[in-house]
CSV table of C-alpha atoms and ligand atoms in Angstrom, one decimal:
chain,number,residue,atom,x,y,z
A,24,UNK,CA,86.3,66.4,98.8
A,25,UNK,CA,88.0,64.2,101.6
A,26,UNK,CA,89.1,67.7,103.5
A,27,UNK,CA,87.4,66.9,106.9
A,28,UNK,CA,88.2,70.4,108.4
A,29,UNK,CA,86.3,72.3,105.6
A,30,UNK,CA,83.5,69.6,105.3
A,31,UNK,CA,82.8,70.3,109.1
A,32,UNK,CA,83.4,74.2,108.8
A,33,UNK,CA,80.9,74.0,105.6
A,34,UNK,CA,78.4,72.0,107.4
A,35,UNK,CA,78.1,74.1,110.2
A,36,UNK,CA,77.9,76.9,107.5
A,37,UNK,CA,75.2,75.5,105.6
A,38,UNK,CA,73.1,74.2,108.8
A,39,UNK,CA,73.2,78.1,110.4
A,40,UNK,CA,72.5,79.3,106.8
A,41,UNK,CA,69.7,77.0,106.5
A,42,UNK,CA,67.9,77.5,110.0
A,43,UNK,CA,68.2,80.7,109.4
A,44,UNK,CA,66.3,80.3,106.2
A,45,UNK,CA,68.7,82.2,103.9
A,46,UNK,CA,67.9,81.7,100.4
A,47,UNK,CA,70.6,83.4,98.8
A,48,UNK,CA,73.3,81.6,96.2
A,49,UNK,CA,76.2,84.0,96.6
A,50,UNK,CA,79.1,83.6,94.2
A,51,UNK,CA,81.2,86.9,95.4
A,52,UNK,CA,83.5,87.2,98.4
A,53,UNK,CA,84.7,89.9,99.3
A,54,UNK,CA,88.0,90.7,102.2
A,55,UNK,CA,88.1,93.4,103.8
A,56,UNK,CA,91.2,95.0,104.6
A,57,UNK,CA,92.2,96.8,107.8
A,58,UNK,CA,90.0,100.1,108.6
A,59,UNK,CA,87.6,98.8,105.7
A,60,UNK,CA,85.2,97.1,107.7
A,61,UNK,CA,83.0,100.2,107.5
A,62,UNK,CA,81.6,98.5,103.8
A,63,UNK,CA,79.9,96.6,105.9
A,64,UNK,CA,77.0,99.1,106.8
A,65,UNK,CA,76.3,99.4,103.4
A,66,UNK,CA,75.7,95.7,103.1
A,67,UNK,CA,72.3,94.3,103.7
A,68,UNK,CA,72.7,92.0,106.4
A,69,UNK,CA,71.0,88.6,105.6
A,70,UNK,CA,72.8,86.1,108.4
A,71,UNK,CA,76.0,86.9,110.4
A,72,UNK,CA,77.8,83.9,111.3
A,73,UNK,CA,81.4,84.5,114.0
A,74,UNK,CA,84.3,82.8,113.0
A,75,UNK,CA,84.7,81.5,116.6
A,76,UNK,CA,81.5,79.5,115.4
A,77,UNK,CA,83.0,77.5,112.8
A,78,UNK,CA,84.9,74.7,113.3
A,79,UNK,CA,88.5,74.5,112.0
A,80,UNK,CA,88.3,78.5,111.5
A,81,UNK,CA,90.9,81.0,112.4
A,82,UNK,CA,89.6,83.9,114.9
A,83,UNK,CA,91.4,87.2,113.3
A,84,UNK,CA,93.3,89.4,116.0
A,85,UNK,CA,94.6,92.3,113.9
A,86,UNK,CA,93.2,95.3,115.1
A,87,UNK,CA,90.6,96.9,113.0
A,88,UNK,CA,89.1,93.2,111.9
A,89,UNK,CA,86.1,91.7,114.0
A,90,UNK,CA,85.8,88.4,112.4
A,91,UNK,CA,82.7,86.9,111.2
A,92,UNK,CA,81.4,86.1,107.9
A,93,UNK,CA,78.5,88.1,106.1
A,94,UNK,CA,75.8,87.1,104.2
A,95,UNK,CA,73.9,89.8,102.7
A,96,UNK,CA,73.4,91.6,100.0
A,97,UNK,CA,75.3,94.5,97.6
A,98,UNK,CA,73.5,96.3,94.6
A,99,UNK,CA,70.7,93.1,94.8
A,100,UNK,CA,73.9,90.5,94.8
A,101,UNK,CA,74.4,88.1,97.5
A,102,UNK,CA,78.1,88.3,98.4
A,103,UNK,CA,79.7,86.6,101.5
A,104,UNK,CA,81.8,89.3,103.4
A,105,UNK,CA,84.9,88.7,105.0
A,106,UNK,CA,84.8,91.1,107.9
A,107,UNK,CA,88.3,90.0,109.7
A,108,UNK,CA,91.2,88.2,107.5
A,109,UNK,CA,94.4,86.2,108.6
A,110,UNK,CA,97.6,87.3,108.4
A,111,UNK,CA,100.8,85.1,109.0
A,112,UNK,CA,102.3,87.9,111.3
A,113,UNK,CA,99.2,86.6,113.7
A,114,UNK,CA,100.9,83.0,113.8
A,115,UNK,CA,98.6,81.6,111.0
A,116,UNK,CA,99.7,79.7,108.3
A,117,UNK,CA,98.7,78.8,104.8
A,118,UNK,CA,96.7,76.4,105.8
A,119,UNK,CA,94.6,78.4,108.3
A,120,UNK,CA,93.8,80.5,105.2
A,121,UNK,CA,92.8,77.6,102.8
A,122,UNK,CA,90.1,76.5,105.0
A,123,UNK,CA,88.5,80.2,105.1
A,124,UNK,CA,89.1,80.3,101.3
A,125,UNK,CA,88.6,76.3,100.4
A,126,UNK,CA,85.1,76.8,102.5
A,127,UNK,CA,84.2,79.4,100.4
A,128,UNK,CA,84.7,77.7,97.1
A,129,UNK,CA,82.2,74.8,98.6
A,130,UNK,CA,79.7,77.2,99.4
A,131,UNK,CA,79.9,78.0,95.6
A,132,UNK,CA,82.0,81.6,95.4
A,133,UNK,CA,83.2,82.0,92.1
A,134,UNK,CA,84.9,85.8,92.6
A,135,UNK,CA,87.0,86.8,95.6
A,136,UNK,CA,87.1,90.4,96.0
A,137,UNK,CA,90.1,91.6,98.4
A,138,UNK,CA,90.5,95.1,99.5
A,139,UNK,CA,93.9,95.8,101.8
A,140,UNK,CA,95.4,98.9,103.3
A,141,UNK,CA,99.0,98.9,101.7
A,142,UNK,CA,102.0,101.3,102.1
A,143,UNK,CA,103.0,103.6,98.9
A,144,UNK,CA,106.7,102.7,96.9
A,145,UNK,CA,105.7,104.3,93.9
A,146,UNK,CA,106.2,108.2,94.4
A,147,UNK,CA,103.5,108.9,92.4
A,148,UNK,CA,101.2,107.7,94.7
A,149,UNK,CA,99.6,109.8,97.2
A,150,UNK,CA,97.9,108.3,100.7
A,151,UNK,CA,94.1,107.9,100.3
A,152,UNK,CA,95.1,106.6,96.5
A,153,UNK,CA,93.2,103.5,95.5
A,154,UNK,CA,95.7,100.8,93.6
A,155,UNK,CA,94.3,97.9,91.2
A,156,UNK,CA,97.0,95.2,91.9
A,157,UNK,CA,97.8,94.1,88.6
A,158,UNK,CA,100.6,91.5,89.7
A,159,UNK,CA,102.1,90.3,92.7
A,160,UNK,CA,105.6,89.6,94.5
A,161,UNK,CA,105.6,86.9,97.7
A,162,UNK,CA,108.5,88.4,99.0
A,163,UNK,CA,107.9,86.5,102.5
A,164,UNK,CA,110.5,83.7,101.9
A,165,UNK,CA,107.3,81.1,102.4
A,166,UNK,CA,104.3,79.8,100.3
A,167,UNK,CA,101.0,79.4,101.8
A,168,UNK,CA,100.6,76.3,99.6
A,169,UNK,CA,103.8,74.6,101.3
A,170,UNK,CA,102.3,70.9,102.5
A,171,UNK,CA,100.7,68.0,100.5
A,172,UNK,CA,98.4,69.5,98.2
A,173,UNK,CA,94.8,69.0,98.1
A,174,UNK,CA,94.3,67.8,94.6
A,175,UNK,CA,90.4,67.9,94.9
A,176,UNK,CA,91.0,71.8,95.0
A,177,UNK,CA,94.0,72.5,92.5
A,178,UNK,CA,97.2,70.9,91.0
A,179,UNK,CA,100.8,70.9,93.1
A,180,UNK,CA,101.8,73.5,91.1
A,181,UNK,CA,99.6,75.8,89.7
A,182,UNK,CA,100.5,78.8,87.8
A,183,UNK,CA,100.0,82.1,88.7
A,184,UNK,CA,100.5,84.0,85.3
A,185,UNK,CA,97.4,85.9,85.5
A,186,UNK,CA,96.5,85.9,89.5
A,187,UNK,CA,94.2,89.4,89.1
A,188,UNK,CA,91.5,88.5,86.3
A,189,UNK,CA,91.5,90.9,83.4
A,190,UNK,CA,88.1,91.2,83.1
A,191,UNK,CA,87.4,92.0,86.8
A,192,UNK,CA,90.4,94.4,86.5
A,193,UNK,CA,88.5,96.0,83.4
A,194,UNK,CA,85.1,95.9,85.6
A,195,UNK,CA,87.4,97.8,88.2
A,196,UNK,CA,88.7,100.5,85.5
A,197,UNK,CA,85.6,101.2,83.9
A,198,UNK,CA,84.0,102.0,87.6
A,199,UNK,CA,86.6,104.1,88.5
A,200,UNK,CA,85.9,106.3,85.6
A,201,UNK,CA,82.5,106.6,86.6
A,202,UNK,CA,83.1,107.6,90.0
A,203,UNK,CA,86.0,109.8,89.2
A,204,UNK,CA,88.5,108.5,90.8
A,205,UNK,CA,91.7,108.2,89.4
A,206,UNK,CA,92.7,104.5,89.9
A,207,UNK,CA,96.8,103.8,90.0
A,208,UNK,CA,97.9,100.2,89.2
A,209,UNK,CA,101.0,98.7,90.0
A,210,UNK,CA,102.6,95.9,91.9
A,211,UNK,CA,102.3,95.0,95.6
A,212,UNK,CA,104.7,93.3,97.4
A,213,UNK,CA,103.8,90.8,100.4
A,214,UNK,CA,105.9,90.9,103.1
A,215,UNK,CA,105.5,89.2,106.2
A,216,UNK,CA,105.6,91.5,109.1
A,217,UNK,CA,104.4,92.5,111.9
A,218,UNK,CA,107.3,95.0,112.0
A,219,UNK,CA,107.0,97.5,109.2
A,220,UNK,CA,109.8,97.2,106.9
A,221,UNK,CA,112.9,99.3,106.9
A,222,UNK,CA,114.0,101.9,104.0
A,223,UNK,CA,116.3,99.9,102.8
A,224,UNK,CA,113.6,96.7,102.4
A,225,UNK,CA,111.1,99.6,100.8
A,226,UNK,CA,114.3,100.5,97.7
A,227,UNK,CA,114.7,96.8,97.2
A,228,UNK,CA,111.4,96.7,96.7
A,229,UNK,CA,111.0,99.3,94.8
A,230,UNK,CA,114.2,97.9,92.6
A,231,UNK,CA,112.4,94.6,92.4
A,232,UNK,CA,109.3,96.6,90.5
A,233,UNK,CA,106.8,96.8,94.0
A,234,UNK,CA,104.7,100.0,93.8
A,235,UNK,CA,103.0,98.6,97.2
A,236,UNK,CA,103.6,96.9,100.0
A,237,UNK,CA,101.6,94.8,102.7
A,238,UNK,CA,101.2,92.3,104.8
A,239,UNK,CA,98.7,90.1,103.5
A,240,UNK,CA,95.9,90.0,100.5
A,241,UNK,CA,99.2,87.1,98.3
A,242,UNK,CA,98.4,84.2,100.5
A,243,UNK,CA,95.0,84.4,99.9
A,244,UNK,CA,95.5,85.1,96.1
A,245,UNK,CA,98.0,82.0,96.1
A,246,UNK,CA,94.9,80.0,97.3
A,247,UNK,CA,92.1,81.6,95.5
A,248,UNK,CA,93.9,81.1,92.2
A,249,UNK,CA,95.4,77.4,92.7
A,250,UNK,CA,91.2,77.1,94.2
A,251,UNK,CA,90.3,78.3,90.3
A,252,UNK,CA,88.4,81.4,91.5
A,253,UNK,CA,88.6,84.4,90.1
A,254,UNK,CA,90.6,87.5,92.1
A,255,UNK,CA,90.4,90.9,92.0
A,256,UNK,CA,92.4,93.4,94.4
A,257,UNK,CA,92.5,96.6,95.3
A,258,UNK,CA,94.6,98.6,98.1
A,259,UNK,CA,94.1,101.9,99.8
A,260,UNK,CA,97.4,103.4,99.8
A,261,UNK,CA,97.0,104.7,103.6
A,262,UNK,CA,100.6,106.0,104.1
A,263,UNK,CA,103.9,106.5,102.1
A,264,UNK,CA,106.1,103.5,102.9
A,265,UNK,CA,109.4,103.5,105.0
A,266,UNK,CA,111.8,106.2,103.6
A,267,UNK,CA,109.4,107.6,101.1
A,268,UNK,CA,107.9,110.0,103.7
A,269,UNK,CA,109.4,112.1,105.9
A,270,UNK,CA,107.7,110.6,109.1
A,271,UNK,CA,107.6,107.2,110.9
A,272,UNK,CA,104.7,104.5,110.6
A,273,UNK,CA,102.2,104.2,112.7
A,274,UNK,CA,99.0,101.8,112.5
A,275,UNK,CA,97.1,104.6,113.4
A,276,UNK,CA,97.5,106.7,110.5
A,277,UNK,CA,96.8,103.2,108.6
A,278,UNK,CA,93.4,102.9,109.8
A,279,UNK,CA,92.6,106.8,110.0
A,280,UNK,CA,93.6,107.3,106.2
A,281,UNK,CA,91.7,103.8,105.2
A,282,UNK,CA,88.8,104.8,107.2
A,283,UNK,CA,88.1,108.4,105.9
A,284,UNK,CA,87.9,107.2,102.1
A,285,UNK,CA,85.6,104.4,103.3
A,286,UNK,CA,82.7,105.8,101.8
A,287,UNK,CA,83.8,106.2,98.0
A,288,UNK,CA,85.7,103.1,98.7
A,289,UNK,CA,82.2,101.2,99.2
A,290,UNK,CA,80.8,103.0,96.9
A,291,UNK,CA,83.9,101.8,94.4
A,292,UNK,CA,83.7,98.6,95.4
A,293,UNK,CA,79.9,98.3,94.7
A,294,UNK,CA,79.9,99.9,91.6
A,295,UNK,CA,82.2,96.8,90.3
A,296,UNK,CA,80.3,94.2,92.0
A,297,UNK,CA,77.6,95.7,89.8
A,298,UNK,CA,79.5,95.3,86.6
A,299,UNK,CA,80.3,91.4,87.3
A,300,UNK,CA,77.6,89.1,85.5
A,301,UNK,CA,77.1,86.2,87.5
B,424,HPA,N1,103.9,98.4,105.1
B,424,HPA,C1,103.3,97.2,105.3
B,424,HPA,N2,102.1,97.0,105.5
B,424,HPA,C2,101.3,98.1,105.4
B,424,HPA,C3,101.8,99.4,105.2
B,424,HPA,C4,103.2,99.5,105.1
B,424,HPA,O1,103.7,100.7,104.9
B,424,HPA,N3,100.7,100.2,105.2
B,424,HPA,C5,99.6,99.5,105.4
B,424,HPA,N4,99.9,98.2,105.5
């Protein structure tokens, strides 16, 4: 691993880790989307480390994300939480994000959970719906693999046939029936933002087979999956997208909508971790 940017963002990882006398081996990550940050509470707290700490690490601005990674524990796993992600509308690139994600795969994370806020295209979906993303469409005219690749991480051209793993997708399914919640699935389409998108971007979209649409949570699968970890996703529909509702966007009814499910949302979200066997 000749990467000197994540060998000096893992070191200082591993060295706070270790003074802090953290024993834990965790081998699930999990993202957490915009006005999801709340899961943290529910999280055991083992070391708290700020991304301003790290070297080579992007500092997220995005409202609603703080930025620091979590060690701690969730139903008696360890999991690393991603409290604060990096979206390209912010100015970052792809590789901004593979160091956050490459990092991780040193520190030995096998899963990466991602949650996301995402607008609704499918008009069956209501806000305060969870989706399982079953597939994807990079609809942002970019790849965050664009550059030489790293070879010690994945191949130049990896393939992204099956980017959501089935069996996490089944762990998701089966825990949604247990809670009662009635878990959509569909599509979500990445684009880049920061301006929402118009109707007319929201019925190509729709055209193109989208049932969701954000700005963020593909890059980091792109990534994860060329990485060879293991991705599962899931989005809080927190508003009807451009033209499907009546009304205009605003962030604000992204966060309040994300934020008042955040308790069966944790609760969703643990209830897989639980069904993963490490
Ligand atoms: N569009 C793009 N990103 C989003 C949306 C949306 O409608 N809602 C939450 N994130």
């Amino acid at each position: 691993m000749r990467d000197d940017t994540i060998i000096k963002a893992t070191n200082h990882i591993n060295k706070v880790l270790f003074e802090s006398k953290y024993r834990g081996q965790p081998k699930i990550a999990i993202i957490l989307g915009s006005g999801l940050g709340p899961l943290t509470s529910q999280v055991k707290i083992d070391v708290e480390i700020p991304y301003k700490d790290i070297p080579y690490f992007p500092v997220s601005t995005a409202p609603g994300h703080i930025g620091r990674l979590i060690f701690g524990k969730l139903d008696k796993k360890d999991v690393i939480l991603l409290d604060g992600r990096f979206h390209f509308y912010e100015g970052y690139n792809g590789q901004d994000i593979a160091i956050v994600l490459r990092s991780l795969k040193v520190l030995g994370v096998t899963y990466l959970i991602q949650t996301n806020a995402a607008g609704g295209i499918n008009k069956d979906f209501r806000p305060g719906d969870f989706m399982l993303i079953t597939d994807h469409i990079n609809n942002s005219g970019t790849n965050p693999l664009i550059g030489k690749n790293n070879s010690d991480f994945g191949p130049r051209f990896p393939d992204m046939s099956e980017c959501y793993d089935p069996v996490l997708q089944q762990n998701a399914r089966k825990a949604a029936q247990e809670l009662d919640i009635d878990l959509k699935e569909g599509v979500y389409i990445w684009f880049m933002g920061p301006s929402y998108e118009t109707p007319a971007e929201i019925r190509m979209a729709r055209i193109l087979g989208a049932d969701a649409v954000g700005m963020s949570t593909v890059p980091e699968t792109i990534i994860a999956v060329h990485a060879g970890l293991k991705v599962l996703a899931i989005s809080v529909i927190s508003n009807l997208a451009a033209g499907v509702s009546e009304t205009k966007l605003d962030e604000n009814e992204v966060l309040v909508t994300a934020n008042a499910k955040r308790h069966l949302f944790a609760d969703f979200i643990i209830r897989i971790i639980s069904k993963i066997i490490l």
